[in-house]
Amino acid sequence: AQSVTQLGSHVSVSEGALVLLRCNYSSSVPPYLFWYVQYPNQGLQLLLKYTSAATLVKGINGFEAEFKKSETSFHLTKPSAHMSDAAEYFCAVREGNTPLVFGKGTRLSVIA
Amino acid sequence: KAGVTQTPRYLIKTRGQQVTLSCSPISGHRSVSWYQQTPGQGLQFLFEYFSETQRNKGNFPGRFSGRQFSNSRSEMNVSTLELGDSALYLCASSFLGDNSYEQYFGPGTRLTVT
């Protein structure tokens, strides 16, 4: 069964600094991988997805992620953090039509 | 296009009662999934409906049930509420016709059981 591990339940960065949120997955078949963001009292918004096309995936709000099969990783990055990036971020994996499996989430704080 | 809508947004119930939550998917989306989000367990899959049929089911007791109507709207029901059922319940819809497997989430229903 597929699973997701997000390293670090809380990450704090300074405004303008690099954002790096880590995600490792386990899957028996080529997976579909997703990053979602959740702002307080809201649902989840899709940031980006990997569906076996390009390994470097660009998403909304300047975020991108790189699929590395050898490392079973799908880390999320953004070159320069903005205050509005403060939120909870979830990595998720899906095999075909099976349900999404989410990581525990990483709360990102951005310090002025 | 309008997004996924969920009603009500907030709900307070007493232990032992039952509750029904509603979800209207994006127009044209025929798959609806439900998730429970709690601080301790994170996001857990409840069930998925496609064309009025339950296609996948998570590991939840039988007190949790759902259904989907011919217009793709979905409801979930929780009977005999327990304190541990307090959570944010999220609904997500998918098109399922383009292999993207993207799910679009609604704002959720915050259920508090007292």
mmCIF file of C-alpha atoms in Angstrom:
data_model
loop_
_atom_site.group_PDB
_atom_site.id
_atom_site.type_symbol
_atom_site.label_atom_id
_atom_site.label_comp_id
_atom_site.label_asym_id
_atom_site.label_seq_id
_atom_site.Cartn_x
_atom_site.Cartn_y
_atom_site.Cartn_z
ATOM 1 C CA ALA A 1 0.000 0.000 0.000
ATOM 2 C CA GLN A 2 1.171 3.485 -0.732
ATOM 3 C CA SER A 3 2.262 5.855 2.029
ATOM 4 C CA VAL A 4 3.695 9.345 2.448
ATOM 5 C CA THR A 5 6.156 10.706 4.984
ATOM 6 C CA GLN A 6 6.589 14.440 5.426
ATOM 7 C CA LEU A 7 9.742 15.305 7.332
ATOM 8 C CA GLY A 8 9.160 18.107 9.795
ATOM 9 C CA SER A 9 5.730 18.934 11.163
ATOM 10 C CA HIS A 10 6.735 22.601 11.379
ATOM 11 C CA VAL A 11 9.143 24.594 9.219
ATOM 12 C CA SER A 12 10.001 28.210 9.854
ATOM 13 C CA VAL A 13 11.712 30.453 7.282
ATOM 14 C CA SER A 14 12.461 34.143 6.938
ATOM 15 C CA GLU A 15 10.665 36.199 4.330
ATOM 16 C CA GLY A 16 12.660 36.016 1.093
ATOM 17 C CA ALA A 17 14.420 32.778 2.056
ATOM 18 C CA LEU A 18 14.208 29.449 0.286
ATOM 19 C CA VAL A 19 11.289 27.218 1.191
ATOM 20 C CA LEU A 20 11.972 23.464 1.208
ATOM 21 C CA LEU A 21 9.292 21.034 2.378
ATOM 22 C CA ARG A 22 10.230 17.371 2.257
ATOM 23 C CA CYS A 23 8.089 14.473 1.115
ATOM 24 C CA ASN A 24 9.020 10.830 0.668
ATOM 25 C CA TYR A 25 6.597 8.280 -0.676
ATOM 26 C CA SER A 26 6.205 4.551 -0.874
ATOM 27 C CA SER A 27 4.412 3.013 -3.820
ATOM 28 C CA SER A 28 4.456 -0.359 -5.536
ATOM 29 C CA VAL A 29 3.660 1.153 -8.923
ATOM 30 C CA PRO A 30 4.490 4.476 -10.594
ATOM 31 C CA PRO A 31 2.580 6.931 -8.472
ATOM 32 C CA TYR A 32 0.691 10.128 -8.990
ATOM 33 C CA LEU A 33 2.000 12.721 -6.518
ATOM 34 C CA PHE A 34 0.405 15.927 -5.333
ATOM 35 C CA TRP A 35 1.078 18.886 -3.086
ATOM 36 C CA TYR A 36 -1.876 20.669 -1.501
ATOM 37 C CA VAL A 37 -1.985 23.800 0.648
ATOM 38 C CA GLN A 38 -4.515 24.537 3.363
ATOM 39 C CA TYR A 39 -5.093 27.976 4.827
ATOM 40 C CA PRO A 40 -6.859 28.291 8.208
ATOM 41 C CA ASN A 41 -10.525 27.337 8.113
ATOM 42 C CA GLN A 42 -10.371 26.428 4.448
ATOM 43 C CA GLY A 43 -10.263 23.320 2.314
ATOM 44 C CA LEU A 44 -7.268 22.044 0.389
ATOM 45 C CA GLN A 45 -6.002 23.775 -2.742
ATOM 46 C CA LEU A 46 -3.917 21.915 -5.302
ATOM 47 C CA LEU A 47 -0.444 23.443 -5.704
ATOM 48 C CA LEU A 48 0.969 21.017 -8.249
ATOM 49 C CA LYS A 49 0.875 17.422 -9.412
ATOM 50 C CA TYR A 50 3.195 14.802 -10.912
ATOM 51 C CA THR A 51 1.575 12.357 -13.304
ATOM 52 C CA SER A 52 4.606 10.721 -14.990
ATOM 53 C CA ALA A 53 5.376 13.512 -17.430
ATOM 54 C CA ALA A 54 8.217 15.949 -16.644
ATOM 55 C CA THR A 55 10.017 15.208 -13.379
ATOM 56 C CA LEU A 56 10.257 18.918 -12.493
ATOM 57 C CA VAL A 57 6.763 20.182 -11.932
ATOM 58 C CA LYS A 58 5.837 23.834 -11.665
ATOM 59 C CA GLY A 59 2.785 24.870 -9.744
ATOM 60 C CA ILE A 60 0.930 27.928 -8.625
ATOM 61 C CA ASN A 61 2.305 30.759 -6.476
ATOM 62 C CA GLY A 62 5.909 30.096 -7.570
ATOM 63 C CA PHE A 63 6.149 26.609 -6.086
ATOM 64 C CA GLU A 64 7.767 23.665 -7.821
ATOM 65 C CA ALA A 65 8.618 20.075 -6.982
ATOM 66 C CA GLU A 66 10.982 17.493 -8.404
ATOM 67 C CA PHE A 67 10.128 13.813 -8.676
ATOM 68 C CA LYS A 68 13.176 11.663 -7.862
ATOM 69 C CA LYS A 69 12.393 7.997 -8.322
ATOM 70 C CA SER A 70 15.753 6.801 -6.974
ATOM 71 C CA GLU A 71 15.165 8.694 -3.731
ATOM 72 C CA THR A 72 11.358 8.150 -3.690
ATOM 73 C CA SER A 73 11.065 11.856 -2.992
ATOM 74 C CA PHE A 74 8.883 14.710 -4.146
ATOM 75 C CA HIS A 75 10.145 17.760 -2.248
ATOM 76 C CA LEU A 76 8.391 21.125 -2.605
ATOM 77 C CA THR A 77 10.438 24.282 -3.065
ATOM 78 C CA LYS A 78 9.979 27.990 -3.565
ATOM 79 C CA PRO A 79 12.976 30.296 -4.111
ATOM 80 C CA SER A 80 11.697 33.188 -2.022
ATOM 81 C CA ALA A 81 9.150 32.901 0.778
ATOM 82 C CA HIS A 82 6.349 35.416 1.120
ATOM 83 C CA MET A 83 4.277 36.100 4.197
ATOM 84 C CA SER A 84 1.209 34.839 2.347
ATOM 85 C CA ASP A 85 2.845 31.383 2.028
ATOM 86 C CA ALA A 86 2.249 30.692 5.719
ATOM 87 C CA ALA A 87 -0.113 27.702 5.735
ATOM 88 C CA GLU A 88 -0.212 23.926 6.124
ATOM 89 C CA TYR A 89 1.144 21.868 3.244
ATOM 90 C CA PHE A 90 0.205 18.288 2.457
ATOM 91 C CA CYS A 91 1.916 15.814 0.187
ATOM 92 C CA ALA A 92 -0.292 13.040 -1.216
ATOM 93 C CA VAL A 93 0.147 9.920 -3.326
ATOM 94 C CA ARG A 94 -2.304 8.028 -5.454
ATOM 95 C CA GLU A 95 -1.959 4.781 -7.411
ATOM 96 C CA GLY A 96 -4.326 4.790 -10.355
ATOM 97 C CA ASN A 97 -7.903 5.126 -9.158
ATOM 98 C CA THR A 98 -7.160 4.311 -5.519
ATOM 99 C CA PRO A 99 -7.906 6.960 -2.867
ATOM 100 C CA LEU A 100 -5.448 9.734 -2.141
ATOM 101 C CA VAL A 101 -3.147 8.977 0.784
ATOM 102 C CA PHE A 102 -1.926 12.095 2.577
ATOM 103 C CA GLY A 103 1.102 12.835 4.683
ATOM 104 C CA LYS A 104 0.657 14.305 8.161
ATOM 105 C CA GLY A 105 1.286 17.810 6.869
ATOM 106 C CA THR A 106 3.930 20.486 7.422
ATOM 107 C CA ARG A 107 3.042 23.844 8.889
ATOM 108 C CA LEU A 108 5.056 26.607 7.270
ATOM 109 C CA SER A 109 5.681 29.807 9.210
ATOM 110 C CA VAL A 110 7.205 32.850 7.498
ATOM 111 C CA ILE A 111 9.019 35.343 9.692
ATOM 112 C CA ALA A 112 9.224 38.989 8.670
ATOM 113 C CA LYS B 1 -17.179 27.311 -12.809
ATOM 114 C CA ALA B 2 -18.389 27.235 -9.256
ATOM 115 C CA GLY B 3 -16.225 25.221 -6.875
ATOM 116 C CA VAL B 4 -17.157 22.386 -4.568
ATOM 117 C CA THR B 5 -19.707 23.507 -2.014
ATOM 118 C CA GLN B 6 -20.393 21.940 1.349
ATOM 119 C CA THR B 7 -23.242 22.578 3.723
ATOM 120 C CA PRO B 8 -23.450 23.348 6.502
ATOM 121 C CA ARG B 9 -20.057 24.920 7.222
ATOM 122 C CA TYR B 10 -20.340 24.493 10.967
ATOM 123 C CA LEU B 11 -22.358 22.085 13.062
ATOM 124 C CA ILE B 12 -22.638 21.320 16.763
ATOM 125 C CA LYS B 13 -24.232 18.049 17.800
ATOM 126 C CA THR B 14 -24.616 16.040 20.979
ATOM 127 C CA ARG B 15 -23.241 12.560 21.562
ATOM 128 C CA GLY B 16 -25.656 9.907 20.339
ATOM 129 C CA GLN B 17 -27.288 12.105 17.709
ATOM 130 C CA GLN B 18 -26.902 11.639 13.976
ATOM 131 C CA VAL B 19 -25.785 14.138 11.358
ATOM 132 C CA THR B 20 -25.992 14.525 7.581
ATOM 133 C CA LEU B 21 -23.479 16.559 5.608
ATOM 134 C CA SER B 22 -23.965 17.625 2.011
ATOM 135 C CA CYS B 23 -21.561 18.143 -0.870
ATOM 136 C CA SER B 24 -22.181 19.558 -4.336
ATOM 137 C CA PRO B 25 -19.342 18.806 -6.758
ATOM 138 C CA ILE B 26 -18.052 20.966 -9.559
ATOM 139 C CA SER B 27 -20.362 20.838 -12.559
ATOM 140 C CA GLY B 28 -19.450 17.871 -14.754
ATOM 141 C CA HIS B 29 -17.557 16.012 -12.026
ATOM 142 C CA ARG B 30 -19.031 12.597 -11.317
ATOM 143 C CA SER B 31 -16.708 11.394 -8.564
ATOM 144 C CA VAL B 32 -17.063 12.604 -4.980
ATOM 145 C CA SER B 33 -14.736 11.605 -2.144
ATOM 146 C CA TRP B 34 -15.043 12.320 1.554
ATOM 147 C CA TYR B 35 -12.217 12.790 4.049
ATOM 148 C CA GLN B 36 -12.046 13.307 7.792
ATOM 149 C CA GLN B 37 -9.394 15.681 9.104
ATOM 150 C CA THR B 38 -8.379 15.709 12.768
ATOM 151 C CA PRO B 39 -5.256 17.067 14.505
ATOM 152 C CA GLY B 40 -4.314 13.604 15.727
ATOM 153 C CA GLN B 41 -5.004 11.415 12.688
ATOM 154 C CA GLY B 42 -4.576 13.930 9.894
ATOM 155 C CA LEU B 43 -6.495 13.433 6.658
ATOM 156 C CA GLN B 44 -8.201 10.076 6.407
ATOM 157 C CA PHE B 45 -10.217 8.767 3.478
ATOM 158 C CA LEU B 46 -13.831 7.856 4.218
ATOM 159 C CA PHE B 47 -15.357 6.812 0.893
ATOM 160 C CA GLU B 48 -15.655 7.631 -2.787
ATOM 161 C CA TYR B 49 -18.741 7.611 -4.986
ATOM 162 C CA PHE B 50 -18.881 7.527 -8.753
ATOM 163 C CA SER B 51 -22.112 7.476 -10.721
ATOM 164 C CA GLU B 52 -24.133 6.759 -7.559
ATOM 165 C CA THR B 53 -21.986 3.718 -6.661
ATOM 166 C CA GLN B 54 -19.501 3.471 -3.832
ATOM 167 C CA ARG B 55 -16.179 2.768 -5.477
ATOM 168 C CA ASN B 56 -13.767 2.855 -2.557
ATOM 169 C CA LYS B 57 -14.194 2.744 1.190
ATOM 170 C CA GLY B 58 -11.823 3.674 3.974
ATOM 171 C CA ASN B 59 -11.375 2.037 7.339
ATOM 172 C CA PHE B 60 -14.211 3.613 9.290
ATOM 173 C CA PRO B 61 -17.002 1.974 11.298
ATOM 174 C CA GLY B 62 -20.412 1.354 9.795
ATOM 175 C CA ARG B 63 -21.757 4.439 11.590
ATOM 176 C CA PHE B 64 -20.294 6.385 8.697
ATOM 177 C CA SER B 65 -22.243 6.062 5.483
ATOM 178 C CA GLY B 66 -22.746 7.975 2.308
ATOM 179 C CA ARG B 67 -24.640 8.146 -0.901
ATOM 180 C CA GLN B 68 -24.607 9.931 -4.209
ATOM 181 C CA PHE B 69 -27.539 11.178 -6.190
ATOM 182 C CA SER B 70 -28.110 11.184 -9.939
ATOM 183 C CA ASN B 71 -26.980 14.827 -10.149
ATOM 184 C CA SER B 72 -23.659 13.783 -8.502
ATOM 185 C CA ARG B 73 -24.438 15.594 -5.247
ATOM 186 C CA SER B 74 -23.389 13.516 -2.272
ATOM 187 C CA GLU B 75 -24.318 13.216 1.370
ATOM 188 C CA MET B 76 -22.569 11.538 4.232
ATOM 189 C CA ASN B 77 -24.258 10.452 7.412
ATOM 190 C CA VAL B 78 -22.813 9.706 10.803
ATOM 191 C CA SER B 79 -25.098 7.943 13.245
ATOM 192 C CA THR B 80 -24.723 7.634 17.009
ATOM 193 C CA LEU B 81 -22.163 10.425 17.195
ATOM 194 C CA GLU B 82 -19.148 10.044 19.471
ATOM 195 C CA LEU B 83 -16.871 12.763 20.842
ATOM 196 C CA GLY B 84 -14.105 11.452 18.594
ATOM 197 C CA ASP B 85 -16.165 12.254 15.507
ATOM 198 C CA SER B 86 -15.411 15.942 16.019
ATOM 199 C CA ALA B 87 -13.464 16.867 12.926
ATOM 200 C CA LEU B 88 -13.357 18.813 9.698
ATOM 201 C CA TYR B 89 -15.103 16.785 7.002
ATOM 202 C CA LEU B 90 -13.859 17.532 3.520
ATOM 203 C CA CYS B 91 -15.480 16.659 0.246
ATOM 204 C CA ALA B 92 -13.559 16.512 -3.017
ATOM 205 C CA SER B 93 -14.734 16.066 -6.585
ATOM 206 C CA SER B 94 -12.959 14.717 -9.652
ATOM 207 C CA PHE B 95 -13.686 14.567 -13.351
ATOM 208 C CA LEU B 96 -12.060 11.134 -13.774
ATOM 209 C CA GLY B 97 -12.153 11.379 -17.541
ATOM 210 C CA ASP B 98 -8.763 12.856 -18.277
ATOM 211 C CA ASN B 99 -6.371 10.666 -16.203
ATOM 212 C CA SER B 100 -5.289 13.721 -14.202
ATOM 213 C CA TYR B 101 -6.737 12.276 -10.980
ATOM 214 C CA GLU B 102 -6.940 15.798 -9.583
ATOM 215 C CA GLN B 103 -9.276 16.268 -6.697
ATOM 216 C CA TYR B 104 -10.860 19.627 -5.976
ATOM 217 C CA PHE B 105 -11.753 20.201 -2.361
ATOM 218 C CA GLY B 106 -14.590 22.083 -0.768
ATOM 219 C CA PRO B 107 -14.168 24.318 2.311
ATOM 220 C CA GLY B 108 -15.275 21.562 4.653
ATOM 221 C CA THR B 109 -17.869 21.136 7.386
ATOM 222 C CA ARG B 110 -16.579 21.619 10.915
ATOM 223 C CA LEU B 111 -18.450 19.157 13.151
ATOM 224 C CA THR B 112 -18.240 19.516 16.913
ATOM 225 C CA VAL B 113 -19.700 16.768 19.082
ATOM 226 C CA THR B 114 -20.367 17.667 22.716
#
